[in-house]
């Protein structure tokens, strides 16, 4: 809800209030953003102008002798009038560079779709605060959108040229927000290919911190999502602010603490290489930044942002729609496949219970490796003599959906497309363009290129045999042309392309991918309901990444695959059970040569899929809570809804002195009675090495032929755990789950977890 009290504006969500005020100097300031306040108490919350400190510039003595722009909690900052913190706007024209916007009026009006950008749905109204610099002929509109139930505020700005001369935008951020006091830590992420979403924490000192991406996409280096948390906040307690940007291009976050302990936070398009000339009567709109606040620690942020993404961002026809279990051939075959190989994989995938078969890279042009054919989206007949229709029909007959991989924004120099249209790839026209993964990027600022991409994909989708598209994007920008806002214009071009395709094919499920998680952001999720988290499918690495990503994004957007036992990226070996226990928190899939799997593995996959189908809604859309972190020796994640809770537990390193362990559950109905059990797992005989001889009548040689043969069919049942308890007892964290293996003996309750081993515990409400 939004209310206007003369020069004060109150924006309320379920738990929070954002209180804005126009001060005596006619500048918009933030008096409070945090827990809800009573509308009768607005005066008590007003930040006093105070006496300006030391060498401050007094902004306008005729309005107030106290106000210095360097000391107010400004909602927008412009330089050269006493505000020396990072400016939200940096403008210049022949007239000069001092732009001084003052309040004109504020209005509440129905929220309308933003032009050119994805707009989260379901906001009822927005507050628009108009400010103007009459002398420079410029207007700045600050927009505030309320997503009440999700406790999220959206912010964006519109800059208008109302004068008679051009001016240039060198920097324009979507949001500026000032926090009144110190004692906060930035909790963001860093990463790269195969290691996205690594935790990145910095205690905020008196510096300016700038992070983001200048790669042309939101990137895997620093996702636009980050938090600012009270330094002593925990998983469940303490003040935390969450920030994200609904944008897929180069972006920047700026966090700066001044000498007085005030923290200014900005989010927006990266100013690096951005320059936009605004002609008279033109305007520029920024993408939307989103902010949330909780006093319930990190899990509070998950709660708000998960609801926001599922309820407001994901395309409406996919909201809360169960996502299919995929089989993807990539790590199973890479590009070395033919129709026969695919068919036999599809057959096994259907047998274990997969619901979708995705044909990955290598089906088009003459693509046998990474060096050719991107752009030639016609069939590679040698591999698929019966066409896409042939393999799709086979897959459909097996009862699965059919999915196809594309990388539509890319072009290989060795392609007919490049030979026909040498000017379609991004290049500066001066230097030889640099390649990345042997490829270039198409120039999506050109309408004819966008039309080509839409048609290239649509011609396949129009056959009606493709139910799913994996949309990949495998390199970063280089060789930018002259145009001042090229990177930004590219992203608007991309939104045009994916907007047109998803509109024409509303029932096709698109999966977002950029060499893994190189562009998993709220912009892409506005069109594509799920994203491939990382090319690293190692269970331990994924558990860390999924956890960090889950602070900002719900498991329903995270696509995770169970892959080969010896992981291709880390060469780390973990059991299929463990891989499943991690991959199941989100959208499950399988990606390996299934036909190499042993009978015992096939049985395991069938059990996993049966389990996943029975619990899918909870695993994809349940309430996510992080219960413990690796620093404590284990990571525990809970997904719960009204009928059940599923708890994924991952061990850190095997400890020679394991203690008793309980599960710190939360969120179960205290009045209800639950039955509980651990999802059955099987240990390979090989786990025990030569120790197995302690229980076998004949001698078994470690790694010998006998143990190899036996292990293909049978294993040892892992510990059992089942019982019944009330929700209140379980919520108190009293449930004992048994000690881990300590090297001295073994009984039915001994948990053999190994390094990076996992389990899923199941709690079901008794009817
Ligand atoms: C990227 C993707 C992979 C796979 C390959 C195909 O790396 O992230 O999943 O699709 O491309 O080339």
XYZ file of C-alpha atoms and ligand atoms in Angstrom:
779
model
C 0.000 0.000 0.000
C 1.139 3.546 -0.675
C -0.101 6.643 1.144
C 0.831 10.275 0.748
C 0.892 12.557 3.810
C 1.703 15.936 2.297
C 5.463 15.741 1.768
C 5.798 12.259 3.231
C 5.202 8.993 1.372
C 4.614 5.724 3.146
C 5.109 2.487 1.222
C 4.051 -0.534 3.211
C 4.469 -4.210 2.544
C 3.403 -7.026 4.855
C 6.354 -6.591 7.211
C 8.160 -3.459 6.068
C 7.800 0.278 5.689
C 9.711 2.528 3.342
C 9.224 6.085 4.557
C 10.210 8.866 2.176
C 10.112 12.598 2.806
C 10.703 15.747 0.820
C 12.957 17.831 3.052
C 13.167 21.621 3.446
C 15.602 21.760 0.545
C 13.038 20.028 -1.704
C 15.130 16.872 -1.948
C 13.705 13.385 -1.500
C 15.179 11.501 1.455
C 14.577 8.143 3.101
C 13.681 8.443 6.788
C 13.248 4.736 7.294
C 13.368 1.429 5.448
C 12.904 -1.553 7.687
C 10.292 -3.035 10.000
C 6.787 -1.635 9.752
C 6.054 1.587 11.549
C 2.735 3.170 12.486
C 1.569 5.931 10.188
C 0.838 8.044 13.275
C 4.548 8.104 14.126
C 6.034 9.593 10.972
C 7.313 12.686 12.746
C 9.232 10.589 15.257
C 11.094 8.911 12.424
C 12.113 12.076 10.575
C 15.885 12.353 10.396
C 16.738 15.770 11.878
C 18.602 18.167 9.596
C 21.105 18.675 12.457
C 23.854 21.210 12.209
C 26.074 20.701 9.173
C 29.444 19.355 10.141
C 32.747 21.109 9.497
C 33.498 22.011 5.921
C 30.134 21.055 4.424
C 28.613 23.076 1.603
C 25.205 24.497 2.541
C 22.988 23.599 -0.361
C 20.593 26.586 -0.390
C 20.535 29.026 2.519
C 17.207 30.458 1.388
C 15.584 27.085 2.036
C 17.552 25.888 5.040
C 20.735 26.974 6.742
C 21.344 23.441 7.923
C 21.061 21.170 4.930
C 24.134 19.926 3.180
C 23.544 17.435 0.371
C 26.590 15.559 1.622
C 24.755 14.580 4.793
C 21.208 13.676 3.833
C 19.801 10.185 3.226
C 19.265 11.102 -0.407
C 17.151 8.947 -2.688
C 19.080 10.337 -5.632
C 22.478 11.997 -5.607
C 23.955 14.351 -8.177
C 27.438 15.792 -7.952
C 28.837 19.348 -7.708
C 26.434 20.731 -5.094
C 28.051 19.368 -1.970
C 27.303 15.653 -2.356
C 30.633 13.873 -2.778
C 29.467 10.302 -2.447
C 28.995 8.152 -5.517
C 26.360 9.950 -7.620
C 23.276 8.209 -8.929
C 23.338 10.427 -11.989
C 26.206 11.902 -13.916
C 25.041 14.174 -16.738
C 26.753 16.671 -18.950
C 25.838 19.081 -21.733
C 27.156 22.201 -23.391
C 25.497 24.112 -20.569
C 27.461 22.355 -17.867
C 27.457 19.415 -15.549
C 25.571 20.636 -12.480
C 22.154 19.031 -12.543
C 20.087 19.925 -9.546
C 16.725 18.190 -9.419
C 14.163 19.456 -6.921
C 10.814 18.044 -5.952
C 7.813 18.976 -8.083
C 5.043 16.512 -7.227
C 4.251 12.945 -6.239
C 1.459 10.742 -7.538
C 0.145 7.266 -6.925
C -0.908 5.546 -10.119
C -1.561 2.042 -11.489
C 1.660 0.241 -12.366
C 2.148 -0.189 -16.082
C 4.598 -2.471 -17.927
C 8.017 -0.860 -18.348
C 8.955 -0.149 -21.948
C 11.551 -2.574 -23.287
C 12.179 -4.292 -19.956
C 10.602 -7.259 -18.252
C 8.289 -5.990 -15.505
C 7.355 -8.108 -12.497
C 3.624 -8.730 -12.543
C 1.129 -8.304 -9.756
C 1.988 -4.840 -8.413
C -1.164 -2.874 -7.851
C 0.251 0.627 -7.775
C 3.355 2.743 -7.908
C 4.489 6.024 -6.456
C 6.012 8.423 -8.966
C 8.021 11.310 -7.572
C 8.750 13.986 -10.130
C 11.798 16.225 -9.731
C 13.069 18.841 -12.124
C 16.005 21.052 -12.975
C 14.231 23.868 -14.753
C 17.461 25.608 -15.721
C 18.982 22.535 -17.406
C 15.736 21.376 -19.003
C 15.703 17.971 -17.352
C 13.247 15.927 -15.323
C 13.963 12.943 -13.152
C 11.134 10.649 -12.143
C 11.683 8.233 -9.301
C 9.368 5.234 -9.399
C 8.536 3.056 -6.385
C 6.577 -0.140 -6.940
C 5.139 -2.159 -4.078
C 4.985 -5.980 -4.081
C 3.173 -6.169 -0.806
C 2.871 -9.892 -0.168
C 6.512 -10.552 -1.087
C 7.812 -7.610 1.000
C 9.639 -6.243 -1.994
C 9.935 -2.678 -3.264
C 10.834 -2.090 -6.917
C 12.666 1.113 -7.858
C 13.522 2.619 -11.208
C 14.145 6.041 -12.676
C 13.118 7.900 -15.802
C 15.200 10.806 -17.034
C 13.640 13.206 -19.520
C 15.052 15.942 -21.686
C 12.542 18.796 -21.394
C 14.913 21.416 -22.743
C 16.039 22.426 -26.173
C 19.541 20.989 -26.217
C 20.992 17.510 -26.015
C 22.562 16.227 -22.854
C 24.616 13.103 -22.225
C 24.028 10.483 -19.556
C 27.305 9.059 -18.310
C 25.795 7.237 -15.410
C 22.274 6.539 -14.272
C 21.532 4.040 -11.540
C 18.152 2.428 -10.896
C 18.175 2.891 -7.151
C 19.958 4.785 -4.445
C 19.225 4.012 -0.836
C 20.895 5.238 2.351
C 21.203 3.235 5.519
C 21.594 5.295 8.628
C 24.112 3.390 10.651
C 27.282 1.372 10.409
C 27.968 -2.204 11.517
C 27.009 -3.965 8.317
C 28.611 -6.576 6.083
C 28.165 -6.997 2.336
C 27.257 -10.588 1.604
C 27.526 -11.054 -2.122
C 29.047 -13.603 -4.410
C 31.867 -14.017 -6.862
C 32.553 -16.758 -9.339
C 33.463 -17.911 -12.762
C 32.751 -20.816 -15.066
C 32.112 -24.019 -13.067
C 32.233 -22.115 -9.807
C 29.383 -19.619 -9.763
C 27.894 -18.182 -6.572
C 30.871 -18.386 -4.248
C 30.308 -16.592 -0.951
C 31.879 -13.150 -0.770
C 31.689 -11.230 2.516
C 33.180 -7.852 3.388
C 32.725 -5.815 6.524
C 31.724 -2.354 5.322
C 34.381 0.194 6.182
C 34.758 3.823 5.149
C 35.370 3.009 1.504
C 33.510 2.905 -1.769
C 32.948 -0.685 -2.921
C 32.000 -1.276 -6.526
C 31.181 -4.677 -7.939
C 29.175 -6.108 -10.802
C 29.864 -7.117 -14.354
C 31.252 -5.451 -17.444
C 31.069 -8.610 -19.524
C 27.919 -7.641 -21.427
C 25.831 -10.039 -19.350
C 24.881 -10.153 -15.685
C 27.739 -12.622 -15.443
C 29.094 -15.282 -13.179
C 31.682 -12.955 -11.599
C 29.148 -11.054 -9.470
C 25.462 -11.798 -9.774
C 23.284 -8.673 -9.353
C 21.840 -10.220 -6.180
C 23.559 -9.330 -2.893
C 22.733 -8.594 0.724
C 23.790 -6.124 3.367
C 23.450 -7.669 6.768
C 23.971 -6.621 10.334
C 27.385 -8.016 11.025
C 26.084 -10.291 13.782
C 22.955 -11.479 12.020
C 22.447 -15.228 11.740
C 20.455 -17.596 9.566
C 17.315 -16.738 11.537
C 17.899 -13.453 13.333
C 19.097 -9.945 12.641
C 18.542 -7.191 10.115
C 19.337 -8.003 6.513
C 18.674 -6.038 3.333
C 18.424 -7.885 0.030
C 19.093 -6.291 -3.372
C 18.675 -7.421 -6.936
C 18.280 -5.946 -10.384
C 15.856 -7.075 -13.072
C 18.477 -6.856 -15.755
C 20.700 -9.237 -17.716
C 23.488 -6.974 -18.903
C 26.581 -5.314 -17.456
C 25.589 -3.990 -14.063
C 27.086 -2.284 -11.050
C 26.441 -2.229 -7.341
C 28.048 0.522 -5.288
C 28.205 0.484 -1.517
C 29.862 3.422 0.158
C 30.131 4.456 3.794
C 30.779 8.107 4.548
C 32.733 9.487 7.497
C 29.568 9.717 9.568
C 28.703 6.045 9.166
C 25.916 6.479 6.638
C 25.919 3.785 3.964
C 24.776 4.570 0.441
C 23.776 1.642 -1.757
C 23.243 1.921 -5.514
C 22.254 -0.610 -8.137
C 22.010 -0.165 -11.861
C 23.458 -0.471 -15.329
C 27.250 -0.450 -15.342
C 28.497 3.030 -16.266
C 31.593 1.433 -17.854
C 31.300 2.107 -21.591
C 27.832 3.580 -21.163
C 27.116 6.954 -22.670
C 23.697 7.967 -23.880
C 22.797 11.195 -25.592
C 19.285 12.348 -24.795
C 17.785 14.641 -27.415
C 14.989 17.095 -26.596
C 11.764 15.268 -25.683
C 13.543 11.943 -25.310
C 13.615 9.947 -22.127
C 15.644 7.100 -20.695
C 14.229 4.498 -18.343
C 16.457 2.380 -16.121
C 15.783 -1.281 -15.366
C 14.050 -2.023 -12.070
C 16.045 -2.625 -8.908
C 14.374 -4.604 -6.163
C 14.959 -4.278 -2.439
C 13.743 -6.137 0.579
C 14.333 -6.065 4.305
C 13.924 -8.637 7.043
C 14.727 -8.867 10.721
C 14.686 -12.664 10.446
C 18.252 -13.143 9.243
C 19.301 -14.719 5.974
C 16.340 -17.099 5.819
C 14.063 -14.062 5.888
C 15.649 -12.829 2.661
C 15.146 -16.252 1.036
C 11.536 -16.144 2.069
C 10.876 -12.699 0.556
C 12.821 -13.166 -2.658
C 11.531 -16.700 -3.280
C 7.962 -15.489 -3.049
C 8.817 -12.517 -5.211
C 10.346 -14.668 -7.966
C 7.677 -17.373 -7.937
C 4.720 -14.977 -7.626
C 5.860 -11.965 -9.653
C 8.805 -12.759 -11.934
C 8.388 -16.241 -13.463
C 6.022 -16.173 -16.478
C 2.538 -16.599 -15.089
C 1.721 -19.767 -17.030
C 4.722 -21.500 -15.404
C 4.239 -20.188 -11.869
C 4.074 -23.156 -9.490
C 3.797 -25.527 -12.446
C 5.779 -28.689 -11.668
C 8.906 -28.892 -13.805
C 9.741 -32.147 -15.608
C 12.660 -34.433 -14.745
C 15.152 -34.121 -17.599
C 17.705 -36.365 -19.165
C 20.357 -34.359 -21.031
C 22.911 -36.081 -23.282
C 25.726 -33.503 -22.922
C 28.065 -35.117 -20.380
C 27.031 -38.548 -21.644
C 28.111 -38.049 -25.252
C 29.294 -34.461 -25.708
C 29.113 -33.938 -29.485
C 29.935 -37.544 -30.329
C 26.479 -38.944 -30.922
C 24.306 -40.386 -33.632
C 20.660 -41.284 -33.790
C 21.234 -44.820 -32.519
C 23.164 -43.642 -29.469
C 20.542 -41.039 -28.632
C 17.740 -43.531 -28.996
C 19.328 -46.025 -26.661
C 19.962 -43.279 -24.091
C 16.391 -42.104 -24.454
C 15.142 -45.628 -23.886
C 17.053 -45.966 -20.621
C 16.072 -42.453 -19.562
C 12.414 -43.364 -20.031
C 12.924 -46.645 -18.163
C 14.288 -44.915 -15.070
C 11.386 -42.454 -15.151
C 12.713 -39.279 -16.819
C 10.028 -37.091 -18.342
C 12.028 -34.980 -20.767
C 14.867 -35.835 -23.142
C 17.094 -32.890 -24.033
C 19.329 -33.081 -27.080
C 22.250 -30.770 -26.356
C 24.910 -29.174 -28.555
C 26.018 -30.765 -31.852
C 22.818 -31.452 -33.834
C 23.167 -28.656 -36.428
C 25.426 -27.455 -39.264
C 28.455 -29.733 -39.337
C 29.190 -29.356 -35.654
C 31.521 -32.020 -34.331
C 33.424 -29.749 -31.992
C 33.344 -26.181 -30.686
C 34.947 -24.612 -33.753
C 32.028 -24.416 -36.151
C 28.376 -24.045 -37.151
C 26.858 -21.694 -34.569
C 24.346 -19.705 -36.578
C 23.551 -22.541 -39.013
C 20.485 -23.881 -37.258
C 19.804 -26.533 -39.848
C 20.045 -30.262 -39.264
C 23.356 -32.169 -39.203
C 21.989 -34.959 -41.324
C 24.912 -37.319 -40.818
C 24.101 -37.553 -37.117
C 20.309 -37.445 -37.383
C 19.196 -38.999 -40.695
C 15.538 -38.827 -39.662
C 15.749 -35.242 -38.559
C 14.729 -33.594 -35.334
C 11.216 -34.869 -36.014
C 12.579 -38.440 -36.124
C 14.312 -38.363 -32.752
C 11.520 -36.273 -31.215
C 8.909 -38.795 -32.370
C 10.923 -41.620 -30.816
C 11.209 -39.718 -27.540
C 7.518 -38.845 -27.537
C 6.644 -42.474 -28.147
C 8.593 -43.355 -25.019
C 6.292 -40.989 -23.144
C 8.832 -38.209 -22.636
C 8.857 -34.611 -23.771
C 11.523 -33.495 -26.214
C 13.942 -30.609 -25.711
C 16.551 -29.024 -27.964
C 19.680 -26.951 -27.305
C 20.283 -23.639 -29.071
C 22.851 -20.912 -28.692
C 21.022 -18.356 -30.800
C 23.075 -15.271 -29.933
C 26.316 -16.886 -31.102
C 28.030 -17.179 -34.465
C 31.020 -19.315 -35.471
C 33.393 -17.715 -37.995
C 33.173 -21.124 -39.689
C 29.484 -20.941 -40.533
C 27.408 -20.130 -43.575
C 25.835 -17.342 -41.554
C 29.205 -15.662 -41.013
C 30.081 -16.047 -44.670
C 26.753 -14.555 -45.765
C 26.650 -11.753 -43.184
C 30.183 -10.837 -42.171
C 28.844 -7.658 -40.545
C 26.402 -9.394 -38.185
C 28.914 -10.290 -35.467
C 29.876 -7.713 -32.859
C 33.032 -5.912 -33.997
C 34.452 -2.424 -33.782
C 35.311 -2.222 -37.479
C 38.944 -1.412 -36.689
C 40.495 -4.437 -34.997
C 40.300 -8.141 -35.746
C 37.632 -9.373 -33.349
C 38.735 -11.593 -30.466
C 37.089 -14.981 -30.175
C 35.817 -16.784 -27.087
C 35.193 -20.540 -27.290
C 36.028 -20.075 -31.006
C 32.950 -17.906 -31.506
C 31.589 -14.381 -31.745
C 28.341 -12.811 -30.609
C 25.675 -11.598 -32.993
C 24.845 -7.916 -32.867
C 21.376 -7.914 -31.350
C 21.095 -4.152 -31.660
C 20.413 -4.759 -35.395
C 16.710 -5.455 -36.115
C 17.553 -7.809 -38.995
C 19.730 -9.921 -36.695
C 16.939 -10.141 -34.128
C 14.483 -11.186 -36.825
C 16.916 -13.834 -38.002
C 17.284 -15.303 -34.498
C 13.553 -15.337 -33.857
C 12.942 -17.095 -37.174
C 15.842 -19.544 -36.754
C 14.429 -20.807 -33.454
C 10.760 -20.415 -34.359
C 11.031 -22.541 -37.518
C 11.985 -25.472 -35.298
C 9.382 -24.731 -32.643
C 6.650 -24.399 -35.271
C 7.003 -28.086 -36.114
C 5.287 -28.637 -32.776
C 7.648 -31.441 -31.722
C 9.797 -29.378 -29.341
C 8.519 -28.982 -25.791
C 11.623 -27.501 -24.199
C 14.474 -25.248 -25.259
C 17.827 -24.978 -23.540
C 18.971 -21.450 -24.462
C 22.724 -21.230 -24.072
C 25.110 -18.282 -24.272
C 28.763 -19.173 -24.039
C 31.014 -16.162 -24.193
C 31.468 -12.614 -22.965
C 31.628 -9.362 -24.922
C 34.666 -7.920 -26.645
C 35.325 -5.501 -29.530
C 32.445 -3.173 -28.727
C 31.356 -0.855 -31.513
C 31.369 2.897 -31.045
C 27.760 3.389 -29.998
C 27.650 4.807 -26.481
C 25.177 2.388 -24.978
C 25.881 -0.720 -27.032
C 25.866 -3.226 -24.166
C 22.571 -1.887 -22.918
C 20.994 -1.781 -26.376
C 22.065 -5.402 -26.843
C 20.131 -6.426 -23.742
C 17.027 -4.581 -24.906
C 17.472 -6.457 -28.203
C 17.732 -9.730 -26.312
C 14.536 -8.983 -24.380
C 12.825 -8.258 -27.682
C 13.952 -11.626 -29.083
C 13.059 -13.775 -26.060
C 9.858 -11.777 -25.545
C 8.704 -12.518 -29.098
C 9.588 -16.201 -28.898
C 8.007 -16.850 -25.506
C 4.891 -14.998 -26.659
C 4.561 -17.107 -29.798
C 5.330 -20.341 -27.916
C 3.861 -19.859 -24.445
C 3.804 -23.591 -23.697
C 7.432 -24.285 -24.506
C 9.518 -24.432 -21.342
C 12.783 -22.507 -21.781
C 15.832 -23.207 -19.663
C 18.291 -20.370 -19.244
C 21.985 -21.206 -19.555
C 25.184 -19.226 -20.042
C 27.992 -21.778 -19.772
C 26.102 -22.670 -16.611
C 25.131 -19.746 -14.416
C 26.672 -16.913 -16.421
C 23.365 -15.085 -16.834
C 21.001 -16.348 -14.174
C 19.240 -13.142 -13.241
C 15.730 -11.787 -12.731
C 15.653 -10.429 -16.276
C 16.139 -13.855 -17.838
C 13.874 -15.567 -15.316
C 11.111 -13.181 -16.405
C 11.049 -15.129 -19.693
C 12.661 -18.480 -18.858
C 11.253 -20.210 -15.769
C 14.417 -22.128 -14.880
C 18.192 -21.901 -15.262
C 21.152 -24.263 -15.348
C 23.046 -23.397 -12.145
C 26.547 -24.367 -13.224
C 28.473 -26.646 -15.550
C 30.022 -28.031 -12.364
C 27.820 -30.953 -11.349
C 29.983 -32.111 -8.441
C 27.647 -32.571 -5.477
C 29.732 -30.665 -2.921
C 30.448 -27.730 -5.229
C 26.805 -27.632 -6.247
C 25.613 -27.750 -2.630
C 27.636 -24.591 -1.935
C 26.478 -22.833 -5.091
C 22.832 -23.779 -4.654
C 22.928 -22.496 -1.099
C 24.380 -19.094 -2.037
C 22.063 -18.773 -5.012
C 19.089 -19.691 -2.839
C 19.425 -16.495 -0.806
C 18.164 -14.666 -3.870
C 16.445 -17.243 -6.063
C 14.050 -20.100 -5.290
C 14.891 -23.774 -5.947
C 12.147 -23.810 -8.616
C 14.500 -21.901 -10.951
C 17.535 -24.091 -10.253
C 18.110 -26.894 -12.699
C 20.430 -29.575 -11.252
C 21.597 -32.830 -12.770
C 22.878 -36.083 -11.332
C 26.014 -36.741 -13.375
C 28.705 -39.415 -13.673
C 30.124 -40.833 -10.463
C 33.552 -39.374 -11.239
C 32.631 -35.764 -11.797
C 33.970 -34.342 -15.064
C 34.840 -30.913 -13.677
C 36.441 -31.828 -10.330
C 37.270 -35.507 -10.902
C 35.776 -35.970 -7.425
C 33.941 -39.218 -6.802
C 30.657 -39.215 -4.940
C 27.850 -41.736 -4.863
C 24.756 -41.334 -7.000
C 22.776 -41.195 -3.759
C 24.681 -38.114 -2.647
C 24.387 -36.513 -6.055
C 20.641 -36.963 -5.962
C 20.302 -35.664 -2.384
C 21.782 -32.353 -3.559
C 20.255 -32.164 -7.058
C 16.774 -32.862 -5.695
C 16.598 -29.412 -4.064
C 15.224 -27.780 -7.172
C 14.552 -29.091 -10.667
C 16.015 -32.566 -11.079
C 17.697 -34.049 -14.129
C 20.233 -36.692 -15.193
C 23.239 -36.133 -17.423
C 25.636 -39.016 -18.100
C 25.994 -42.094 -20.259
C 23.118 -44.006 -18.684
C 24.004 -47.045 -20.713
C 27.256 -47.377 -18.767
C 25.332 -47.549 -15.500
C 25.392 -50.808 -13.531
C 22.165 -52.611 -12.616
C 22.527 -51.361 -9.047
C 22.719 -47.765 -10.357
C 19.673 -48.171 -12.574
C 17.739 -49.439 -9.569
C 18.995 -46.472 -7.554
C 17.937 -43.978 -10.286
C 14.480 -45.535 -10.435
C 14.112 -45.195 -6.668
C 15.346 -41.617 -6.755
C 12.916 -40.607 -9.466
C 10.016 -42.320 -7.758
C 10.930 -40.455 -4.573
C 11.278 -37.153 -6.425
C 7.915 -37.504 -8.158
C 6.203 -38.180 -4.840
C 7.792 -35.081 -3.287
C 8.268 -32.838 -6.300
C 5.993 -29.975 -5.290
C 7.751 -29.612 -1.944
C 11.211 -29.890 -3.506
C 10.481 -27.293 -6.173
C 8.071 -24.901 -4.445
C 8.261 -25.570 -0.700
C 9.502 -23.015 1.798
C 13.294 -23.045 1.748
C 15.275 -22.717 4.944
C 18.987 -23.056 5.458
C 19.441 -24.857 8.776
C 23.193 -25.258 9.021
C 26.350 -24.321 7.140
C 29.603 -26.066 6.272
C 31.510 -24.041 8.863
C 29.710 -26.280 11.374
C 30.741 -29.418 9.547
C 27.534 -29.888 7.566
C 25.125 -28.018 5.354
C 21.434 -28.625 5.950
C 18.630 -27.333 3.796
C 14.930 -27.784 4.485
C 12.090 -27.605 1.968
C 8.711 -27.657 3.670
C 5.034 -27.225 2.942
C 1.950 -27.989 4.936
C 2.198 -31.765 4.589
C 5.877 -32.497 4.739
C 9.449 -31.350 5.145
C 12.386 -32.699 3.173
C 15.797 -32.084 4.603
C 18.937 -32.358 2.519
C 21.995 -32.908 4.692
C 25.506 -32.764 3.313
C 28.538 -33.704 5.315
C 31.693 -31.676 5.073
C 34.839 -33.704 5.777
C 34.717 -37.048 7.545
C 35.595 -36.408 11.175
C 37.542 -38.965 13.246
C 35.690 -37.826 16.386
C 32.050 -37.551 15.399
C 29.661 -36.495 18.121
C 25.952 -37.061 18.497
C 23.930 -35.094 16.029
C 20.471 -33.585 16.011
C 18.562 -31.930 13.187
C 17.786 -28.245 13.801
C 14.402 -28.382 12.067
C 12.016 -25.476 11.915
C 8.679 -24.592 10.399
C 6.820 -27.851 11.068
C 3.282 -27.562 12.408
C 3.783 -27.800 16.196
C 0.328 -29.323 16.642
C 0.808 -32.074 14.065
C 2.384 -35.501 14.422
C 4.959 -36.452 11.804
C 6.405 -39.761 10.736
C 10.006 -39.525 9.699
C 12.601 -41.599 7.895
C 15.843 -41.271 6.024
C 15.694 -41.880 2.257
C 17.288 -45.329 1.899
C 20.828 -45.309 0.536
C 23.137 -48.148 -0.398
C 26.879 -48.210 0.261
C 29.083 -49.740 -2.366
C 31.191 -52.644 -1.073
C 34.122 -50.661 -2.416
C 33.531 -47.990 0.235
C 35.062 -50.275 2.826
C 38.241 -51.232 0.971
C 39.991 -54.220 2.530
C 38.015 -53.712 5.756
C 35.212 -55.672 4.096
C 37.172 -58.824 4.962
C 36.096 -58.358 8.575
C 32.589 -59.535 7.625
C 33.081 -61.809 4.599
C 33.780 -65.544 4.741
C 36.174 -65.357 1.780
C 39.041 -62.985 1.179
C 38.188 -60.016 -1.024
C 40.959 -58.012 -2.616
C 40.482 -54.248 -2.603
C 39.753 -53.127 -6.187
C 39.866 -56.806 -7.249
C 37.630 -58.419 -9.875
C 35.309 -59.981 -7.279
C 34.479 -56.750 -5.502
C 33.993 -55.013 -8.832
C 31.632 -57.719 -10.017
C 29.640 -57.811 -6.768
C 29.372 -54.037 -6.561
C 27.660 -53.845 -9.903
C 24.600 -55.592 -8.516
C 24.577 -55.277 -4.773
C 25.663 -53.088 -1.905
C 25.185 -52.649 1.806
C 22.106 -50.866 3.088
C 23.025 -47.640 4.807
C 21.714 -46.735 8.256
C 17.998 -46.706 8.887
C 16.139 -44.044 10.786
C 12.415 -43.937 11.293
C 9.935 -42.933 13.894
C 7.217 -40.558 14.808
C 7.270 -37.265 16.733
C 5.255 -34.110 17.151
C 6.052 -31.034 15.119
C 6.838 -29.099 18.300
C 9.485 -31.607 19.369
C 10.979 -31.671 15.896
C 11.004 -27.862 15.759
C 12.900 -27.833 19.034
C 15.813 -29.476 17.247
C 15.825 -32.519 19.522
C 15.701 -35.271 16.884
C 18.763 -37.526 17.136
C 19.984 -38.852 13.815
C 22.752 -41.190 14.963
C 26.495 -40.939 15.169
C 28.739 -41.042 12.163
C 31.264 -43.776 11.516
C 34.252 -43.461 13.833
C 36.455 -46.255 12.514
C 35.742 -48.710 15.329
C 32.608 -50.602 14.494
C 29.268 -50.508 12.831
C 25.606 -50.991 13.693
C 22.286 -50.172 11.979
C 22.357 -46.575 13.182
C 25.941 -45.762 12.194
C 25.955 -43.094 9.519
C 28.737 -43.593 7.013
C 28.745 -40.191 5.364
C 32.298 -39.960 3.959
C 33.723 -36.660 2.731
C 30.908 -34.694 1.077
C 28.299 -37.440 1.489
C 24.615 -36.544 1.706
C 21.202 -37.760 2.880
C 17.610 -36.680 2.603
C 15.389 -36.918 5.698
C 11.636 -37.025 5.184
C 8.979 -35.774 7.612
C 5.371 -36.449 6.707
C 2.355 -35.140 8.528
C 0.285 -38.021 9.865
C -3.260 -37.953 8.592
C 27.650 -24.915 -22.170
C 26.540 -25.423 -21.290
C 26.595 -26.937 -21.209
C 26.473 -27.514 -22.600
C 27.548 -26.929 -23.495
C 27.345 -27.332 -24.928
O 28.885 -25.142 -21.601
O 26.603 -24.861 -20.022
O 25.582 -27.420 -20.386
O 25.203 -27.226 -23.111
O 27.573 -25.518 -23.445
O 28.295 -26.790 -25.756
